[in-house]
Amino acid sequence: MRGIGVEPRIEREYELADGRHQVFGVAGAELEFLGEIVVGMVVFGPDEAEPLLGCTALESAGFEVDPRNQTLKKLPAVSLKGTRRLIA
């Protein structure tokens, strides 16, 4: 991410799968996936960590994750059901 000019803005503590807690840098970034562009949060893990694209970014781009079949499905519309209403 740093290579394309995205730098951590804040630090946040995360709980890892093994129960340990670790602090990582966090920033917002524009992400493009299969032609869809969304803005999402990126977490700066260790340099040797495998990059991951999370469900939140995929769903924001209009993709549904099917863990049973290990596939992605492009939805005809992005659902706003269950999202919190913003008060202006």
mmCIF file of C-alpha atoms in Angstrom:
data_model
loop_
_atom_site.group_PDB
_atom_site.id
_atom_site.type_symbol
_atom_site.label_atom_id
_atom_site.label_comp_id
_atom_site.label_asym_id
_atom_site.label_seq_id
_atom_site.Cartn_x
_atom_site.Cartn_y
_atom_site.Cartn_z
ATOM 1 C CA MET A 1 0.000 0.000 0.000
ATOM 2 C CA ARG A 2 2.826 2.365 0.799
ATOM 3 C CA GLY A 3 4.152 1.742 -2.714
ATOM 4 C CA ILE A 4 1.051 3.421 -4.155
ATOM 5 C CA GLY A 5 1.007 6.268 -1.636
ATOM 6 C CA VAL A 6 -1.363 4.917 1.027
ATOM 7 C CA GLU A 7 0.015 5.455 4.528
ATOM 8 C CA PRO A 8 -1.445 4.391 7.899
ATOM 9 C CA ARG A 9 -3.526 7.181 9.488
ATOM 10 C CA ILE A 10 -4.263 5.613 12.865
ATOM 11 C CA GLU A 11 -3.335 2.531 14.863
ATOM 12 C CA ARG A 12 -5.906 0.006 16.067
ATOM 13 C CA GLU A 13 -5.629 -3.100 18.222
ATOM 14 C CA TYR A 14 -6.847 -6.370 16.690
ATOM 15 C CA GLU A 15 -7.388 -9.831 18.131
ATOM 16 C CA LEU A 16 -5.672 -12.501 16.021
ATOM 17 C CA ALA A 17 -7.084 -15.981 15.332
ATOM 18 C CA ASP A 18 -4.858 -17.455 18.044
ATOM 19 C CA GLY A 19 -6.197 -14.997 20.644
ATOM 20 C CA ARG A 20 -3.148 -12.708 20.739
ATOM 21 C CA HIS A 21 -3.669 -8.963 20.438
ATOM 22 C CA GLN A 22 -1.584 -6.858 18.073
ATOM 23 C CA VAL A 23 -1.616 -3.223 16.965
ATOM 24 C CA PHE A 24 -1.631 -2.430 13.229
ATOM 25 C CA GLY A 25 -1.777 0.758 11.188
ATOM 26 C CA VAL A 26 -5.076 1.501 9.425
ATOM 27 C CA ALA A 27 -6.075 3.761 6.524
ATOM 28 C CA GLY A 28 -8.878 4.278 4.028
ATOM 29 C CA ALA A 29 -8.188 3.420 0.395
ATOM 30 C CA GLU A 30 -9.939 3.160 -2.944
ATOM 31 C CA LEU A 31 -10.143 -0.488 -3.990
ATOM 32 C CA GLU A 32 -10.966 -1.919 -7.416
ATOM 33 C CA PHE A 33 -12.136 -5.519 -7.725
ATOM 34 C CA LEU A 34 -13.390 -7.030 -10.996
ATOM 35 C CA GLY A 35 -14.224 -3.591 -12.365
ATOM 36 C CA GLU A 36 -16.052 -2.350 -9.257
ATOM 37 C CA ILE A 37 -14.575 0.511 -7.221
ATOM 38 C CA VAL A 38 -15.267 0.950 -3.509
ATOM 39 C CA VAL A 39 -13.656 2.817 -0.638
ATOM 40 C CA GLY A 40 -12.659 0.599 2.245
ATOM 41 C CA MET A 41 -10.485 0.265 5.296
ATOM 42 C CA VAL A 42 -7.064 -1.334 4.855
ATOM 43 C CA VAL A 43 -4.987 -2.800 7.666
ATOM 44 C CA PHE A 44 -1.194 -2.710 7.417
ATOM 45 C CA GLY A 45 -0.026 -6.150 8.529
ATOM 46 C CA PRO A 46 3.541 -7.463 8.586
ATOM 47 C CA ASP A 47 5.464 -7.236 5.297
ATOM 48 C CA GLU A 48 5.445 -11.032 4.935
ATOM 49 C CA ALA A 49 1.646 -11.309 5.447
ATOM 50 C CA GLU A 50 -0.507 -12.579 2.583
ATOM 51 C CA PRO A 51 -2.765 -9.780 1.265
ATOM 52 C CA LEU A 52 -6.458 -10.476 1.907
ATOM 53 C CA LEU A 53 -9.628 -8.923 0.536
ATOM 54 C CA GLY A 54 -12.354 -9.099 3.173
ATOM 55 C CA CYS A 55 -16.072 -9.751 2.904
ATOM 56 C CA THR A 56 -16.980 -6.146 3.696
ATOM 57 C CA ALA A 57 -15.120 -4.831 0.635
ATOM 58 C CA LEU A 58 -16.522 -7.604 -1.569
ATOM 59 C CA GLU A 59 -20.089 -6.974 -0.416
ATOM 60 C CA SER A 60 -19.643 -3.211 -0.896
ATOM 61 C CA ALA A 61 -18.631 -3.926 -4.492
ATOM 62 C CA GLY A 62 -21.782 -6.028 -4.988
ATOM 63 C CA PHE A 63 -20.384 -9.541 -4.583
ATOM 64 C CA GLU A 64 -21.813 -12.274 -2.403
ATOM 65 C CA VAL A 65 -19.446 -14.814 -0.869
ATOM 66 C CA ASP A 66 -20.597 -18.456 -0.943
ATOM 67 C CA PRO A 67 -18.293 -20.250 1.522
ATOM 68 C CA ARG A 68 -19.923 -23.617 0.905
ATOM 69 C CA ASN A 69 -19.141 -23.599 -2.840
ATOM 70 C CA GLN A 70 -16.088 -21.337 -2.450
ATOM 71 C CA THR A 71 -17.376 -18.955 -5.112
ATOM 72 C CA LEU A 72 -18.234 -15.299 -5.593
ATOM 73 C CA LYS A 73 -21.543 -14.268 -7.097
ATOM 74 C CA LYS A 74 -22.127 -10.832 -8.624
ATOM 75 C CA LEU A 75 -25.385 -9.478 -7.260
ATOM 76 C CA PRO A 76 -27.794 -7.591 -9.531
ATOM 77 C CA ALA A 77 -27.944 -4.793 -6.923
ATOM 78 C CA VAL A 78 -26.083 -3.939 -3.724
ATOM 79 C CA SER A 79 -28.432 -4.523 -0.787
ATOM 80 C CA LEU A 80 -28.945 -1.759 1.747
ATOM 81 C CA LYS A 81 -31.064 -3.991 3.990
ATOM 82 C CA GLY A 82 -29.734 -4.183 7.491
ATOM 83 C CA THR A 83 -27.528 -1.113 7.137
ATOM 84 C CA ARG A 84 -27.759 1.625 9.705
ATOM 85 C CA ARG A 85 -29.583 4.754 8.702
ATOM 86 C CA LEU A 86 -27.500 7.902 8.642
ATOM 87 C CA ILE A 87 -29.071 10.979 10.175
ATOM 88 C CA ALA A 88 -28.235 14.210 8.388
#
